[in-house]
Coordinates of C-alpha atoms in Angstrom, one line a residue:
X1 CA 0.0 0.0 0.0
X2 CA 1.2 3.7 -0.8
X3 CA 1.9 4.7 2.6
X4 CA 1.9 8.6 1.9
X5 CA -1.9 8.3 1.5
X6 CA -4.3 7.1 4.1
X7 CA -7.3 5.0 3.5
X8 CA -10.6 6.8 4.1
X9 CA -13.8 4.9 5.6
X10 CA -16.8 7.3 5.3
X11 CA -19.6 6.0 7.3
X12 CA -22.9 7.8 6.6
X13 CA -26.4 7.4 8.2
X14 CA -29.7 8.5 7.2
X15 CA -32.0 10.9 9.1
X16 CA -30.0 10.7 12.2
X17 CA -30.8 13.2 14.7
X18 CA -28.2 14.5 17.6
X19 CA -30.3 13.1 20.4
X20 CA -29.4 9.5 19.0
X21 CA -25.7 10.0 19.6
X22 CA -24.4 10.0 23.2
X23 CA -21.4 12.2 22.2
X24 CA -23.5 15.0 21.4
X25 CA -25.3 15.3 24.9
X26 CA -27.1 13.4 27.4
X27 CA -29.6 11.0 25.9
X28 CA -31.0 7.6 26.7
X29 CA -29.8 6.4 23.2
X30 CA -26.7 4.0 23.6
X31 CA -24.1 4.5 20.9
X32 CA -20.8 3.3 22.6
X33 CA -19.1 2.9 19.4
X34 CA -19.8 6.5 18.0
X35 CA -18.9 7.8 21.4
X36 CA -15.7 6.0 21.1
X37 CA -15.1 7.4 17.5
X38 CA -15.6 11.0 19.1
X39 CA -13.3 10.4 21.9
X40 CA -10.7 9.4 19.5
X41 CA -11.3 11.9 16.8
X42 CA -12.4 15.5 16.3
X43 CA -16.2 16.3 16.8
X44 CA -17.9 19.0 15.1
X45 CA -20.5 20.8 17.4
X46 CA -22.1 23.0 14.9
X47 CA -22.1 20.9 11.5
X48 CA -25.2 21.5 9.3
X49 CA -26.5 19.6 6.3
X50 CA -26.8 21.5 2.9
X51 CA -30.2 20.2 2.5
X52 CA -32.5 18.2 4.9
X53 CA -33.5 15.7 2.2
X54 CA -31.5 12.5 1.1
X55 CA -30.8 12.9 -2.4
X56 CA -29.6 16.6 -2.3
X57 CA -27.4 15.9 0.6
X58 CA -25.9 12.8 -1.1
X59 CA -25.2 14.9 -4.3
X60 CA -23.3 17.5 -2.1
X61 CA -21.0 14.7 -1.0
X62 CA -19.8 13.8 -4.5
X63 CA -19.9 17.5 -5.9
X64 CA -19.0 19.6 -3.0
X65 CA -21.7 22.0 -4.1
X66 CA -25.2 22.9 -2.8
X67 CA -28.1 21.4 -4.3
X68 CA -28.9 24.7 -6.3
X69 CA -25.6 24.1 -8.2
X70 CA -25.6 20.4 -8.5
X71 CA -29.2 20.2 -9.6
X72 CA -30.6 17.5 -7.3
X73 CA -32.8 19.7 -5.4
X74 CA -35.2 17.1 -4.0
X75 CA -35.1 13.5 -3.7
X76 CA -34.5 12.0 -7.4
X77 CA -37.3 11.5 -9.5
X78 CA -39.4 13.8 -7.3
X79 CA -41.2 17.0 -8.3
X80 CA -38.8 19.9 -7.8
X81 CA -35.6 17.9 -8.6
X82 CA -33.6 19.2 -11.7
X83 CA -31.3 16.2 -12.1
X84 CA -32.8 12.7 -11.4
X85 CA -29.7 10.7 -12.3
X86 CA -26.3 11.8 -11.1
X87 CA -24.0 12.5 -14.4
X88 CA -20.7 10.9 -14.3
X89 CA -17.8 13.6 -14.8
X90 CA -14.3 14.0 -13.9
X91 CA -15.1 16.6 -11.1
X92 CA -17.0 14.2 -9.0
X93 CA -15.2 13.3 -5.9
X94 CA -15.0 9.6 -6.8
X95 CA -13.1 10.4 -10.1
X96 CA -10.9 12.8 -8.4
X97 CA -9.9 10.2 -5.9
X98 CA -9.7 7.6 -8.7
X99 CA -7.2 10.0 -10.3
X100 CA -5.1 10.1 -7.0
X101 CA -4.7 6.3 -7.2
X102 CA -7.6 5.1 -4.8
X103 CA -9.7 2.1 -4.9
X104 CA -13.3 3.0 -4.4
X105 CA -15.6 0.9 -2.6
X106 CA -19.5 1.4 -2.1
X107 CA -21.8 -0.2 0.3
X108 CA -25.6 0.6 0.8
X109 CA -28.1 3.3 0.0
X110 CA -27.4 5.4 -3.2
X111 CA -30.5 7.3 -3.9
X112 CA -28.7 9.5 -6.6
X113 CA -30.5 7.9 -9.4
X114 CA -32.6 5.0 -11.1
X115 CA -35.9 4.8 -9.8
X116 CA -37.2 2.7 -12.6
X117 CA -40.8 2.8 -11.5
X118 CA -40.9 6.8 -11.5
X119 CA -42.7 8.9 -14.0
X120 CA -39.5 10.7 -14.4
X121 CA -37.5 7.4 -15.3
X122 CA -36.1 8.5 -18.8
X123 CA -35.2 12.0 -18.1
X124 CA -31.4 11.1 -17.6
X125 CA -28.9 8.5 -18.2
X126 CA -29.1 6.1 -15.3
X127 CA -26.7 6.4 -12.4
X128 CA -25.3 3.8 -10.1
X129 CA -22.1 3.8 -7.9
X130 CA -20.6 1.7 -10.4
X131 CA -21.2 4.2 -13.1
X132 CA -19.4 6.8 -11.3
X133 CA -16.2 4.6 -10.4
X134 CA -17.1 2.6 -7.4
X135 CA -17.0 -1.2 -6.8
X136 CA -19.1 -3.1 -4.6
X137 CA -23.1 -2.8 -4.0
X138 CA -25.1 -1.2 -6.8
X139 CA -28.5 -0.4 -5.4
X140 CA -30.8 1.8 -7.5
X141 CA -33.2 4.3 -6.1
X142 CA -34.1 4.9 -2.6
X143 CA -34.4 1.4 -1.5
X144 CA -37.0 1.8 1.3
X145 CA -34.8 0.3 4.0
X146 CA -32.9 -2.2 1.6
X147 CA -35.2 -5.2 2.2
X148 CA -36.5 -5.6 -1.4
X149 CA -33.2 -6.0 -3.1
X150 CA -32.3 -9.3 -4.7
X151 CA -28.8 -9.4 -3.1
X152 CA -30.2 -9.1 0.4
X153 CA -32.8 -11.6 -0.3
X154 CA -30.2 -14.0 -1.7
X155 CA -28.2 -13.4 1.6
X156 CA -31.2 -14.3 3.7
X157 CA -31.8 -17.4 1.8
X158 CA -28.0 -18.4 1.9
X159 CA -27.9 -18.2 5.6
X160 CA -31.4 -19.7 6.6
X161 CA -32.8 -16.3 7.5
X162 CA -36.2 -14.7 6.9
X163 CA -37.2 -10.9 7.1
X164 CA -40.2 -11.0 9.1
X165 CA -42.1 -8.4 11.4
X166 CA -43.8 -9.5 14.3
X167 CA -47.6 -8.0 14.9
X168 CA -47.6 -4.8 16.8
X169 CA -48.3 -5.7 20.5
X170 CA -47.2 -2.6 22.4
X171 CA -49.8 -0.8 24.5
X172 CA -49.3 2.6 22.7
X173 CA -50.6 3.6 19.3
X174 CA -48.7 2.4 16.3
X175 CA -48.0 5.8 14.7
X176 CA -45.1 5.3 12.5
X177 CA -43.3 2.4 10.6
X178 CA -41.6 0.5 13.2
X179 CA -41.7 -3.1 14.5
X180 CA -39.7 -6.1 16.1
X181 CA -38.1 -8.5 13.8
X182 CA -38.4 -12.3 14.3
X183 CA -34.7 -13.1 13.1
X184 CA -31.4 -12.6 14.8
X185 CA -29.1 -9.5 14.3
X186 CA -27.2 -11.5 11.5
X187 CA -30.5 -11.2 9.5
X188 CA -30.7 -7.4 9.6
X189 CA -29.8 -5.0 6.8
X190 CA -27.2 -3.2 8.9
X191 CA -25.5 -6.4 9.5
X192 CA -25.6 -7.5 5.9
X193 CA -24.0 -4.0 4.7
X194 CA -21.2 -4.4 7.1
X195 CA -20.4 -7.8 5.6
X196 CA -20.0 -6.0 2.4
X197 CA -17.7 -3.3 3.6
X198 CA -15.5 -6.0 5.4
X199 CA -15.2 -7.9 2.1
X200 CA -14.2 -4.7 0.3
X201 CA -11.4 -4.0 2.9
X202 CA -10.1 -7.3 2.6
X203 CA -10.1 -7.3 -1.2
X204 CA -8.6 -3.8 -1.2
X205 CA -5.8 -5.0 1.2
X206 CA -4.4 -7.2 -1.5
X207 CA -3.8 -4.1 -3.6
X208 CA -1.1 -1.5 -3.5
X209 CA -3.5 1.4 -3.6
X210 CA -5.1 3.2 -0.7
X211 CA -8.9 2.9 -0.6
X212 CA -12.0 5.1 -0.1
X213 CA -14.9 3.2 1.1
X214 CA -18.4 5.0 1.4
X215 CA -20.5 2.9 3.9
X216 CA -24.2 3.9 3.7
X217 CA -26.7 2.6 6.3
X218 CA -30.4 3.1 5.6
X219 CA -31.3 3.9 9.1
X220 CA -32.0 5.2 11.4
X221 CA -34.5 6.5 8.6
X222 CA -37.7 4.6 9.0
X223 CA -38.9 1.8 8.9
X224 CA -37.5 1.2 12.6
X225 CA -37.1 -2.6 12.4
X226 CA -35.1 -4.3 15.1
X227 CA -34.4 -7.7 16.6
X228 CA -35.9 -8.4 20.1
X229 CA -32.5 -7.7 22.0
X230 CA -32.5 -4.3 20.8
X231 CA -36.0 -2.9 21.4
X232 CA -35.8 -4.8 24.9
X233 CA -32.8 -2.4 25.8
X234 CA -35.5 0.4 25.7
X235 CA -38.9 -1.0 26.5
X236 CA -38.7 0.3 30.4
X237 CA -36.4 3.3 29.5
X238 CA -38.3 6.6 30.2
X239 CA -38.2 8.9 27.2
X240 CA -38.7 12.5 28.5
X241 CA -40.8 14.8 26.1
X242 CA -38.9 17.1 23.8
X243 CA -38.5 20.7 25.3
X244 CA -40.7 21.9 22.3
X245 CA -43.3 19.1 22.1
X246 CA -46.0 21.4 23.5
X247 CA -45.2 24.0 20.6
X248 CA -48.6 24.8 19.2
X249 CA -47.9 23.7 15.7
X250 CA -51.4 23.8 14.4
X251 CA -52.1 27.4 15.5
X252 CA -48.9 28.8 14.1
X253 CA -48.9 29.5 10.2
X254 CA -46.2 28.2 8.2
X255 CA -44.9 25.6 5.8
X256 CA -44.4 23.2 8.8
X257 CA -48.0 22.3 8.5
X258 CA -47.1 19.8 5.7
X259 CA -45.3 17.6 8.4
X260 CA -47.7 17.7 11.3
X261 CA -48.7 14.1 12.2
X262 CA -52.3 13.9 11.0
X263 CA -53.4 12.4 14.3
X264 CA -51.4 14.8 16.5
X265 CA -54.4 16.0 18.4
X266 CA -55.4 12.4 19.4
X267 CA -51.7 11.3 20.4
X268 CA -50.3 11.1 23.9
X269 CA -46.5 11.6 24.5
X270 CA -46.3 8.0 25.3
X271 CA -47.2 7.3 21.6
X272 CA -44.3 9.2 20.4
X273 CA -42.0 7.8 23.4
X274 CA -42.8 4.3 22.0
X275 CA -41.7 5.3 18.4
X276 CA -38.6 7.0 19.7
X277 CA -37.7 3.8 21.7
X278 CA -37.8 1.8 18.4
X279 CA -35.8 4.8 16.6
X280 CA -33.2 4.6 19.5
X281 CA -33.0 0.8 19.3
X282 CA -32.5 0.9 15.4
X283 CA -29.6 3.4 16.1
X284 CA -28.1 1.0 18.7
X285 CA -28.3 -1.8 16.2
X286 CA -26.3 0.5 13.7
X287 CA -23.9 1.4 16.4
X288 CA -23.2 -2.3 17.0
X289 CA -22.4 -2.7 13.3
X290 CA -20.1 0.1 13.4
X291 CA -18.4 -1.6 16.2
X292 CA -18.0 -4.7 14.0
X293 CA -16.1 -2.5 11.5
X294 CA -13.9 -1.0 14.3
X295 CA -13.1 -4.7 15.5
X296 CA -12.1 -5.8 11.8
X297 CA -10.0 -2.8 11.4
X298 CA -8.3 -3.3 14.7
X299 CA -7.5 -6.9 14.0
X300 CA -6.2 -6.1 10.4
X301 CA -4.1 -3.1 11.6
X302 CA -6.2 -0.7 9.4
X303 CA -6.9 1.8 12.3
X304 CA -3.2 2.6 11.8
X305 CA -3.6 4.0 8.5
X306 CA -7.3 4.8 7.9
X307 CA -9.1 8.1 8.4
X308 CA -12.7 7.3 9.7
X309 CA -15.4 10.0 8.9
X310 CA -18.9 9.7 10.3
X311 CA -21.7 12.2 9.2
X312 CA -25.3 11.9 8.5
X313 CA -27.3 13.4 5.5
X314 CA -29.8 15.1 7.8
X315 CA -31.7 14.9 11.2
X316 CA -35.3 13.8 12.1
X317 CA -38.1 15.4 13.9
X318 CA -39.7 12.5 15.7
X319 CA -42.7 14.5 17.3
X320 CA -40.7 17.5 18.2
X321 CA -42.1 21.0 17.6
X322 CA -45.9 19.9 18.3
X323 CA -45.7 16.6 16.5
X324 CA -43.7 17.1 13.3
X325 CA -42.8 14.2 11.4
X326 CA -40.0 13.2 9.0
X327 CA -38.1 16.3 7.7
X328 CA -38.2 19.3 5.4
X329 CA -40.7 22.4 5.5
X330 CA -39.1 24.2 8.6
X331 CA -35.8 25.6 9.7
X332 CA -35.4 23.8 13.0
X333 CA -32.2 22.3 14.4
X334 CA -33.7 18.7 14.8
X335 CA -33.3 18.1 11.0
X336 CA -30.6 20.9 9.9
X337 CA -27.9 20.1 12.3
X338 CA -26.0 16.9 11.8
X339 CA -23.2 14.8 13.5
X340 CA -19.8 15.1 11.8
X341 CA -16.7 13.3 13.5
X342 CA -13.3 12.7 11.9
X343 CA -10.8 10.1 13.4
X344 CA -7.3 10.4 12.3
X345 CA -4.8 7.3 12.5
X346 CA -2.2 9.4 14.1
X347 CA -4.3 10.8 16.8
X348 CA -4.4 14.3 15.5
X349 CA -7.1 16.2 17.2
X350 CA -8.1 13.4 19.6
X351 CA -10.9 14.4 21.8
X352 CA -11.2 17.8 20.3
X353 CA -14.3 19.7 19.7
X354 CA -14.7 22.5 17.2
X355 CA -17.3 24.9 17.6
X356 CA -16.9 26.8 14.3
X357 CA -19.4 26.1 11.6
X358 CA -19.1 23.2 9.1
X359 CA -21.4 21.8 6.3
X360 CA -21.5 18.8 4.3
X361 CA -20.1 20.9 1.6
X362 CA -16.9 20.7 3.3
X363 CA -16.6 16.9 3.2
X364 CA -15.4 17.1 -0.7
X365 CA -12.5 19.3 -0.1
X366 CA -11.5 17.7 3.1
X367 CA -11.3 14.2 1.7
X368 CA -9.6 15.5 -1.5
X369 CA -6.8 17.2 0.6
X370 CA -6.5 14.0 2.6
X371 CA -5.9 12.1 -0.7
X372 CA -3.1 14.7 -1.8
X373 CA -5.5 16.3 -4.5
X374 CA -6.9 19.8 -4.9
X375 CA -10.0 21.5 -6.1
X376 CA -9.9 22.9 -9.6
X377 CA -9.7 26.6 -9.6
X378 CA -12.9 26.8 -11.8
X379 CA -14.8 23.7 -10.0
X380 CA -17.3 26.1 -8.1
X381 CA -16.8 24.2 -4.9
X382 CA -18.9 25.5 -2.2
X383 CA -17.0 23.9 1.0
X384 CA -13.6 24.3 2.4
X385 CA -11.2 21.7 3.7
X386 CA -11.5 21.2 7.4
X387 CA -8.0 20.1 7.9
X388 CA -6.7 23.7 8.4
X389 CA -9.4 24.3 10.8
X390 CA -8.6 21.1 12.7
X391 CA -4.8 22.0 12.8
X392 CA -5.7 25.7 13.9
X393 CA -4.2 27.2 10.8
X394 CA -7.5 28.2 9.1
X395 CA -7.7 31.8 8.0
X396 CA -11.1 33.6 7.6
X397 CA -13.2 30.8 8.3
X398 CA -16.9 31.2 7.3
X399 CA -19.1 32.6 10.2
X400 CA -22.2 31.3 8.8
X401 CA -23.9 28.1 7.9
X402 CA -26.6 27.7 5.1
X403 CA -29.1 25.0 4.5
X404 CA -31.6 25.1 1.5
X405 CA -34.7 23.3 0.9
X406 CA -36.5 22.8 -2.3
X407 CA -39.4 20.5 -1.4
X408 CA -39.8 16.7 -1.1
X409 CA -42.5 14.0 -1.4
X410 CA -43.7 15.3 -4.7
X411 CA -44.1 18.9 -3.4
X412 CA -42.1 21.8 -4.0
X413 CA -41.2 25.3 -2.3
X414 CA -38.1 27.5 -1.6
X415 CA -36.7 27.8 1.8
X416 CA -33.3 29.1 3.1
X417 CA -31.9 28.9 6.5
X418 CA -28.8 30.9 7.6
X419 CA -27.2 30.9 11.1
X420 CA -24.6 33.4 12.3
X421 CA -23.6 33.1 15.9
X422 CA -26.8 32.2 17.8
X423 CA -29.1 34.0 15.3
X424 CA -31.0 31.8 12.9
X425 CA -32.9 33.6 10.0
X426 CA -35.4 31.2 7.8
X427 CA -36.6 32.7 4.4
X428 CA -39.8 31.0 3.4
X429 CA -40.7 32.0 -0.2
X430 CA -44.4 31.8 0.2
X431 CA -44.9 32.4 3.9
X432 CA -43.7 34.7 6.7
X433 CA -40.0 34.6 7.4
X434 CA -38.7 33.4 10.7
X435 CA -35.9 34.5 13.2
X436 CA -34.8 32.7 16.3
X437 CA -32.3 33.5 19.0
X438 CA -30.7 30.2 20.1
X439 CA -29.0 31.9 22.9
X440 CA -32.1 32.6 24.9
X441 CA -34.6 30.1 22.9
X442 CA -32.4 27.0 22.0
X443 CA -35.5 25.1 21.1
X444 CA -36.8 27.5 18.6
X445 CA -40.2 28.3 20.0
X446 CA -40.5 32.0 19.5
X447 CA -40.3 33.5 16.0
X448 CA -38.8 37.0 16.5
X449 CA -39.0 38.3 13.1
X450 CA -41.5 41.1 14.0
X451 CA -39.8 41.8 17.4
X452 CA -38.8 45.5 17.4
X453 CA -35.5 44.5 19.5
X454 CA -34.5 42.2 16.6
X455 CA -35.3 44.4 13.6
X456 CA -31.8 45.3 12.7
X457 CA -30.6 41.8 13.1
X458 CA -33.4 40.4 10.9
X459 CA -32.1 43.0 8.1
X460 CA -28.5 42.1 8.8
X461 CA -29.3 38.2 8.3
X462 CA -31.3 39.0 5.1
X463 CA -28.2 40.7 3.7
X464 CA -26.0 37.9 4.8
X465 CA -28.1 35.5 3.0
X466 CA -28.3 37.8 -0.1
X467 CA -24.4 37.8 0.0
X468 CA -24.2 34.0 0.2
X469 CA -26.7 33.7 -2.6
X470 CA -24.7 35.7 -4.9
X471 CA -21.5 34.0 -4.0
X472 CA -22.8 30.6 -4.7
X473 CA -24.9 31.5 -7.6
X474 CA -28.2 30.6 -6.0
X475 CA -30.9 31.3 -8.7
X476 CA -33.4 31.8 -5.8
X477 CA -31.5 35.1 -5.1
X478 CA -33.4 36.5 -8.0
X479 CA -36.6 36.6 -6.3
X480 CA -35.0 37.0 -2.9
X481 CA -34.1 40.5 -3.8
X482 CA -37.8 41.4 -3.8
X483 CA -37.7 40.5 -0.2
X484 CA -34.6 42.7 0.7
X485 CA -36.3 45.6 -1.2
X486 CA -39.4 45.4 0.8
X487 CA -37.6 45.2 4.2
X488 CA -34.6 47.6 3.5
X489 CA -35.5 50.7 1.5
X490 CA -31.7 51.5 1.1
X491 CA -31.0 48.1 -0.5
X492 CA -30.1 48.6 -4.3
X493 CA -31.1 45.8 -6.8
X494 CA -30.4 46.4 -10.4
X495 CA -33.1 44.2 -11.3
X496 CA -35.6 46.2 -9.5
X497 CA -34.5 49.7 -9.6
X498 CA -37.0 50.4 -12.5
X499 CA -39.8 49.1 -10.1
X500 CA -39.1 51.5 -7.4
X501 CA -38.7 54.4 -9.9
X502 CA -42.2 53.5 -11.2
X503 CA -40.9 52.5 -14.7
X504 CA -41.8 49.4 -16.6
X505 CA -39.2 46.8 -17.1

């Protein structure tokens, strides 16, 4: 193996909220292996997704761009998505790493193309991990937990397992997709995925090249299906209500209404608590599989030459903010803020916690620098390498974090979220904007957009967002100028000067 370049193992979870990782604060959720990773690595306290939707966030990983630039603006083959199949091109991270001499391995969820049953199925050339340079698993589309793929079914049959869900017997209402599996842990999708990654590592160790493996769990995104031993860990565990659970979601207007549970008025907290137990159990199952990766790498000496990066595409609501479900259609921390941890083989930054902002857009340049490469001058990469930030040599690090949202589930809208310090501003294209002061309201229950004491801060945040839109070429900025024209009479917009002057365009 070329010792001058490290291996990189990237572990990516799906819809993973911070309350489901012990390293990010007190929680009933048990994640000993992720906690170990944080102790041995660098943990980013204020990391944000570029978009709280699966496909757009994954597109950022391979392009280093926000969705408005890479074009996967919603889940692929959904209304609101411009690119339904990720196009292979030299600028993709996979191809850049290939050029640096890396073997590329892929495991698990893809969701960057090829939903063959979609109405948009013929809009782009079909895209799979193998079409952009990866070896390994080639699962098209979303996958819905991974249970339906022929490869997984063949694995079950070869090992004498079945995928069966027991009937719901818990006392609470069954309000989300969850359940107890009849089979052992070896029959689960997370176990099956780790088997593939271990196989890739064994194969790549026979080569002279370093490797980059992207390991994608489908969880803890629903369905929350777990073996008995994992849900039993939580059956008698008290789950305290979210601090913003009593937020009056129905009486406050806004896009978030799309995601209020339809039966929220008839649900008790215990109904939500039971689903959270299954979510935490699923997360613990995944954590155990991460432990298997750790064990294999220790046994093979791979921890000594492999950088391990852990992150999630976005978070999850799980009843927070008055019974919200899933993700999207709001600006809240539960879905926008994500875990981000990097463990270096030489112990660099061990136990360090960085409170500067980071985003998923920083992943691309960080990994490329680890591999000895560099971003092209004309590549329009929106992130920056995190390595100088870790080493303490970063100059002029961005003091904002931005998340964008263009819709999901065959519905579209335009939202932009920007945080500067403890102030968060949310632009809603067709609804009232939002402003939160996380220093005094960390649970985001009071919209201060019309509070006289925050008038200047709101306008300051609007200008910061406008600057970011111009810098990144966000096409939504063309209409956003109208918002600034309305709120700040001193704002000069070339496109709308004629409107102010009473002239026709």
